[in-house]
Coordinates of C-alpha atoms in Angstrom, one line a residue:
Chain A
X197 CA 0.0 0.0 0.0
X198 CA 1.2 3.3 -0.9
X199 CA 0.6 4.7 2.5
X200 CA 0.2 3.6 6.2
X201 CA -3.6 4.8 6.2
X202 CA -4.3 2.4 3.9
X203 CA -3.6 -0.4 5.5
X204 CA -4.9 1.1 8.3
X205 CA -8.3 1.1 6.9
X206 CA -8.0 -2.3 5.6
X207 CA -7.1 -3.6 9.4
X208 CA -10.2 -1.8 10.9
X209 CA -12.5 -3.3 8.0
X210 CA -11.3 -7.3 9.7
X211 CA -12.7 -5.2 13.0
X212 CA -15.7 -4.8 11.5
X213 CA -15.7 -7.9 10.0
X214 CA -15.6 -9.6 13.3
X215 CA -19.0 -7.7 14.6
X216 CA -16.7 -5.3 16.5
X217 CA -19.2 -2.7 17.8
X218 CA -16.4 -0.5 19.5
X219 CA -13.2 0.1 18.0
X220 CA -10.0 1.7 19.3
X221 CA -7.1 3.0 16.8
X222 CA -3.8 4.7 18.5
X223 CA -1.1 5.9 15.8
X224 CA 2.1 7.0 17.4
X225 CA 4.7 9.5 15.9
X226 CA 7.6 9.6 18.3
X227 CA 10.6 10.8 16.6
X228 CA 12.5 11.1 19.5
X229 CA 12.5 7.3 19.6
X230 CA 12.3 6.7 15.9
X231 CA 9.1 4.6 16.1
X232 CA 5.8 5.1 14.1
X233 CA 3.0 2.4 15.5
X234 CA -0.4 2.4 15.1
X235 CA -2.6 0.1 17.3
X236 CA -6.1 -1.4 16.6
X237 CA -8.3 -2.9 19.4
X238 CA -11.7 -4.2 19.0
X239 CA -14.3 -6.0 20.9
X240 CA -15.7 -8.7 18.4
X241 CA -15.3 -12.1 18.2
X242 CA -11.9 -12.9 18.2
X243 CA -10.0 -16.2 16.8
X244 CA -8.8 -19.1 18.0
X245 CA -5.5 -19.8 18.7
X246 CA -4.9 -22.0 15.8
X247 CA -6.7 -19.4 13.9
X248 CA -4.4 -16.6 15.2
X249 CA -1.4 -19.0 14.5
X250 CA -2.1 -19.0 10.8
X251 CA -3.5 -15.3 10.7
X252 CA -0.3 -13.8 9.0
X253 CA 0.4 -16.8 5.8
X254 CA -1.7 -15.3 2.7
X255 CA -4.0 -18.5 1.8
X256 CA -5.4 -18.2 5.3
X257 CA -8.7 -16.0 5.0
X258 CA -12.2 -15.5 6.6
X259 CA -13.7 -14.4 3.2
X260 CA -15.5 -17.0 0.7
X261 CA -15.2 -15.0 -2.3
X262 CA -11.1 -15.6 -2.9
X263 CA -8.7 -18.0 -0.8
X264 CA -6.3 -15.2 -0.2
X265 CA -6.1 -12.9 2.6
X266 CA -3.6 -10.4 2.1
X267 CA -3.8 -7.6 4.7
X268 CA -2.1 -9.1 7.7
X269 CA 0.6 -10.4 5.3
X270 CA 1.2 -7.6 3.7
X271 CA 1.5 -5.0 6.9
X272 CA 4.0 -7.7 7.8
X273 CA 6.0 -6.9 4.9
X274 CA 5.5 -3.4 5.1
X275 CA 6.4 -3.1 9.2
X276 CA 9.6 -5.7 8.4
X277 CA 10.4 -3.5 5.3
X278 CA 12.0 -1.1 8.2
X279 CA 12.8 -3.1 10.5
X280 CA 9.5 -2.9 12.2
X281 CA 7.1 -5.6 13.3
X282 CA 3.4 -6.3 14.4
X283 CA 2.4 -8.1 16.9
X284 CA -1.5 -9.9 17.2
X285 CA -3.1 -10.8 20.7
X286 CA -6.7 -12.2 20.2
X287 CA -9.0 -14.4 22.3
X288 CA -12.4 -16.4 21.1
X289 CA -15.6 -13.8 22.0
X290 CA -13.5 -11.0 23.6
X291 CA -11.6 -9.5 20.9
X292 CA -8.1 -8.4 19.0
X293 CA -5.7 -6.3 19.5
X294 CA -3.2 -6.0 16.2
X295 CA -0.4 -3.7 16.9
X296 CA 2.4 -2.3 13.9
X297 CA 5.7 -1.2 14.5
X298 CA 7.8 1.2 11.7
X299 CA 11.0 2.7 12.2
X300 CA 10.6 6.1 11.3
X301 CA 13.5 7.2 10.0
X302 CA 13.8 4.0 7.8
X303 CA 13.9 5.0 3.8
X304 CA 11.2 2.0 3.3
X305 CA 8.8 3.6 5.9
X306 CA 5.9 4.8 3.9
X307 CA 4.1 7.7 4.6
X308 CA 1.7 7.8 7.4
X309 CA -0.8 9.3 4.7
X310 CA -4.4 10.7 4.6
X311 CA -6.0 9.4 8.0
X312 CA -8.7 11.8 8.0
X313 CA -10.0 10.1 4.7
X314 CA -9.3 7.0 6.4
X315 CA -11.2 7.6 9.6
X316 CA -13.8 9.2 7.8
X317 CA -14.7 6.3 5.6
X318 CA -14.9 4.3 8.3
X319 CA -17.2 6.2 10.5
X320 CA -19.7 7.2 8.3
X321 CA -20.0 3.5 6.5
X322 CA -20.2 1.4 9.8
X323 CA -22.6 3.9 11.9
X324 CA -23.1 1.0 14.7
X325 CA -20.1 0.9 15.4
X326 CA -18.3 3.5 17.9
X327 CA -15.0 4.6 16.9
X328 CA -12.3 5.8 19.3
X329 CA -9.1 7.4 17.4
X330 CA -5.8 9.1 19.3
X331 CA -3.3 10.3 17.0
X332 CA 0.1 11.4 18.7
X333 CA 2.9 13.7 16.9
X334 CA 5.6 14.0 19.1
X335 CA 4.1 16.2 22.2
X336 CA 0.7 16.9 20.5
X337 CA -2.1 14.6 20.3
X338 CA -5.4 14.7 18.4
X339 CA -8.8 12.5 19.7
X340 CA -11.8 11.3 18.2
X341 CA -14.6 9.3 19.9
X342 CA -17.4 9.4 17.8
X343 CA -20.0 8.4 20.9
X344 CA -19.6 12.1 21.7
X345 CA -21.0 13.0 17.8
X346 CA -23.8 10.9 18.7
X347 CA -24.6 12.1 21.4
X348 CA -25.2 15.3 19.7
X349 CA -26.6 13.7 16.5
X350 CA -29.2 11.6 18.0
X351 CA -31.0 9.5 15.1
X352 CA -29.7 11.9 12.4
X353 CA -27.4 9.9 10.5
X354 CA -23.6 10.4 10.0
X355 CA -24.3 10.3 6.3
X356 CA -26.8 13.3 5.9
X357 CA -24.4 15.4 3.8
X358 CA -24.2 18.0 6.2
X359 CA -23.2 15.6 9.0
X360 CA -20.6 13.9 6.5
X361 CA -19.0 16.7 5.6
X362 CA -18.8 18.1 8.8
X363 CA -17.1 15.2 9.9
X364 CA -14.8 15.1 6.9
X365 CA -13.7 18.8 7.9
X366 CA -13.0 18.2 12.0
X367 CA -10.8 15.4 10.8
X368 CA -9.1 17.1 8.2
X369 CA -8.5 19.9 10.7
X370 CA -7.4 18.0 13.4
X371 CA -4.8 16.0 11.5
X372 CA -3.0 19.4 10.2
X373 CA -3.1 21.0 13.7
X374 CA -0.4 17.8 14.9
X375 CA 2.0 18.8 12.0
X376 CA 1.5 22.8 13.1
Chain B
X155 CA -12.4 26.1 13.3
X156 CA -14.8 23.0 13.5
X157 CA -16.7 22.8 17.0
X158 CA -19.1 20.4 18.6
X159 CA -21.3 23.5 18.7
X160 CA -21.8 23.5 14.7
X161 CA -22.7 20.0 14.9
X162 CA -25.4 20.7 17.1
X163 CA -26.7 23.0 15.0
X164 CA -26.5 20.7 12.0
X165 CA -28.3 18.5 14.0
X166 CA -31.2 21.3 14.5
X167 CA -31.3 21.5 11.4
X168 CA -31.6 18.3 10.1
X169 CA -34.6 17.7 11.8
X170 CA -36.8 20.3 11.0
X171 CA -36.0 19.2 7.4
X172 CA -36.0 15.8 5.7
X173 CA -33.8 13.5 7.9
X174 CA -32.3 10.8 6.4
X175 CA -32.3 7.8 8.8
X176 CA -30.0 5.3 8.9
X177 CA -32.2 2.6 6.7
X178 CA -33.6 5.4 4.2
X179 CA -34.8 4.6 0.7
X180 CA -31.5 6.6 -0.3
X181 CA -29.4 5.8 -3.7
X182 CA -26.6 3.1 -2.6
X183 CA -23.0 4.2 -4.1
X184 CA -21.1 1.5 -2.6
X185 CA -17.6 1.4 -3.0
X186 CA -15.6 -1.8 -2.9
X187 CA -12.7 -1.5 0.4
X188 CA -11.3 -5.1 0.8
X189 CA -7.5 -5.3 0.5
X190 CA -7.8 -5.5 -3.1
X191 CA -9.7 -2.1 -3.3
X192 CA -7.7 -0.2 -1.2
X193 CA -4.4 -1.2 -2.9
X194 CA -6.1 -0.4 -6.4
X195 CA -6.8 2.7 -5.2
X196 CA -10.8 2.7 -3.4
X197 CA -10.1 5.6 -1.1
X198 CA -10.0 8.5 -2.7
X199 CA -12.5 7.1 -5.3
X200 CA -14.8 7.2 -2.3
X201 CA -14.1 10.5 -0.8
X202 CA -14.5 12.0 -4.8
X203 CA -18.2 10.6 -4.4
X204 CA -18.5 12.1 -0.9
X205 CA -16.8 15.8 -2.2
X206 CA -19.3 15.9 -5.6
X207 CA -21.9 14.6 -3.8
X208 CA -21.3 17.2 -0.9
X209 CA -20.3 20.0 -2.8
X210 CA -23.8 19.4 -5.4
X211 CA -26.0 19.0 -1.8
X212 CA -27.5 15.8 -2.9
X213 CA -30.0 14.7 -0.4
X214 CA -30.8 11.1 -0.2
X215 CA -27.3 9.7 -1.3
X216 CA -25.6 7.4 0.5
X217 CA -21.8 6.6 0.1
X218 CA -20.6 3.3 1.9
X219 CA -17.8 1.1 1.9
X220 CA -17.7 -2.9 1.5
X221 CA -15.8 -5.5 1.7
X222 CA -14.4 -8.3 -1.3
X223 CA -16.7 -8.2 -4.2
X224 CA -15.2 -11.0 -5.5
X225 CA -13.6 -9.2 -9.2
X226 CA -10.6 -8.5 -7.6
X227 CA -8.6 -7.3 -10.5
X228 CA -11.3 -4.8 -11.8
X229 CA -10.9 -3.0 -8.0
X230 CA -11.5 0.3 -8.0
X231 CA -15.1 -1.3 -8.2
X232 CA -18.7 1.0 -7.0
X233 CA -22.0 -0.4 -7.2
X234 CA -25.2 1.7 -7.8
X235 CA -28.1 0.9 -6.2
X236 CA -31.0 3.1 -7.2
X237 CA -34.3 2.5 -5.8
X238 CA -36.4 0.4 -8.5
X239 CA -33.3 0.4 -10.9
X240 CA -31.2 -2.9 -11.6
X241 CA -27.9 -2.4 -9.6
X242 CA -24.8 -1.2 -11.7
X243 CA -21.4 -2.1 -11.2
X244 CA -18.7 -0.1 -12.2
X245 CA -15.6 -1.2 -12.7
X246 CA -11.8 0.2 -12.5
X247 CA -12.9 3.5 -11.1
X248 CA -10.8 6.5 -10.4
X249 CA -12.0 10.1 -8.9
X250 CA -12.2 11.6 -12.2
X251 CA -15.2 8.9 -13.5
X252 CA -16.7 9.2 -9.8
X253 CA -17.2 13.0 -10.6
X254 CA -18.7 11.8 -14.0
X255 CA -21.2 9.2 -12.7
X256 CA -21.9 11.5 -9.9
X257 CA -23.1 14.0 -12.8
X258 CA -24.5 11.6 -15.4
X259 CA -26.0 8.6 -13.6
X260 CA -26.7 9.8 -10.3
X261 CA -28.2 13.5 -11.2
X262 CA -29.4 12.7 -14.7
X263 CA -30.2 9.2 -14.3
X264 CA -27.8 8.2 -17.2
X265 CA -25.7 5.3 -16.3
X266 CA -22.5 5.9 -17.9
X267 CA -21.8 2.5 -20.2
X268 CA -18.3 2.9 -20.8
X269 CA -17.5 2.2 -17.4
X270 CA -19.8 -0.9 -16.8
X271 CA -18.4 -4.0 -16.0
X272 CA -18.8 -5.9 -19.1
X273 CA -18.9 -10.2 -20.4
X274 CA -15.4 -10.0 -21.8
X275 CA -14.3 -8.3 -18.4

């Protein structure tokens, strides 16, 4: 993937996957240490231990359409790529927790990327689920929990333009302010 | 500066007008966002439907995200799903076509052909 918020997205879509109803992402920029790690935590229904055994080889998948899952395996790559690595804790009906580790400075690091496209994808498509995002730069840190939108929302949906775009804009503004 | 505070007053807003709920009879654009759509390029495919969409005000339009349609190497893939209509599946999408369909298919009610997924696909 071209950037980090790709695959990202693409680890919070298995959340999903797995009836997650709360989900918790935590990226990390600490250049002081020379580590950029993202985490994802969810609350669905978790795999097996010879499921999470298997979890990063490519023919291993949940999906029916192809016999290839390539998302684990390929943030694999990507985190080794820099010397990085991820690590997967998981237990039957509790949940996951996948974690990524980059070295930042590394020349095979991808970019972090567009997060607020990310984030916003994902909130406004999966509107039963709650969504908790922290996203640290060095000292500053920038938090989402989109239980407080709905508690201001009520039944209007995320997806009433108005609402979508809204949501689209905090993001967008709240990513920028880290780099500030 | 965005604030809580303008949200609430979206909110206000919202419901004294039409409110979309969260099962409407709304136009489907759904956007294909497994692995294979995302490293074809998916996301900003989507957020070009959410921008023309938000920029012409389109009410009743929803954009969503799915998982593995199952054509893997025709990713970028969006499916349209008007009320009454025979779904339509796009195929090897990109923002500039989203913008086009948005126009065509979704405003004018002109499916745009070139960019159906065809037998010899």
């Amino acid at each position: 993937m071209k950037e980090i918020s790709l695959h990202i997205l693409d680890i919070m879509q298995n959340s999903v996957t797995a009836a997650a109803d709360l989900i918790e992402l935590t990226v990390v920029e600490d250049e002081k240490n020379d580590i950029l790690s993202f985490s994802v935590k969810d609350n669905g229904k978790g795999m097996s231990e010879e499921l999470l055994l298997s979890v990063t080889d490519p023919f291993t998948t949940g999906r029916t359409t192809r016999k290839v899952g390539l998302g684990i395996p390929l943030l694999k790559h990507a985190c080794e790529l820099t010397g990085g690595k991820i690590d997967i804790k998981s237990k039957l009906g509790e949940g996951t927790v996948i974690s990524a580790t980059f070295v930042y400075s590394n020349i095979d690091r991808q970019p972090l990327g567009n997060m607020s496209e990310t984030m916003h994808q994902l909130i406004t498509s999966y509107e039963d689920v709650d969504f908790i995002y922290s996203h640290k730069v060095n000292d500053k840190e920038f938090m989402v929990d989109t239980r407080e939108f709905k508690k201001i929302l009520g039944e209007v949906s995320f997806r009433e333009n108005a609402v979508s775009l809204w949501i689209l804009e905090f993001l967008k503004e709240g990513e920028e302010e880290l780099y500030n | 500066m965005k604030s809580l505070a303008e949200l609430e007053a979206i909110r206000q807003k919202v419901s004294q007008g039409v409110t979309m709920r969260k099962d409407d009879h709304a136009v489907r654009i759904v956007v294909g966002m497994a692995t294979c759509g995302i490293a074809a390029g998916a996301r900003p495919v989507m957020n070009a439907f959410v921008e023309e969409i938000g920029k012409r005000n389109l009410e009743h339009v929803s954009v969503v995200q799915t998982g593995c349609i199952g054509m893997c190497r025709l990713e970028p893939i969006v499916e349209v799903l008007v009320p009454g209509e025979e779904k339509v599946t796009y195929i090897k999408m990109t923002p500039e076509k989203a913008q086009k369909v948005v126009a065509e298919h979704i405003v004018n009610g002109r499916p745009v052909k070139e960019y159906i997924v065809g037998e010899n696909d």
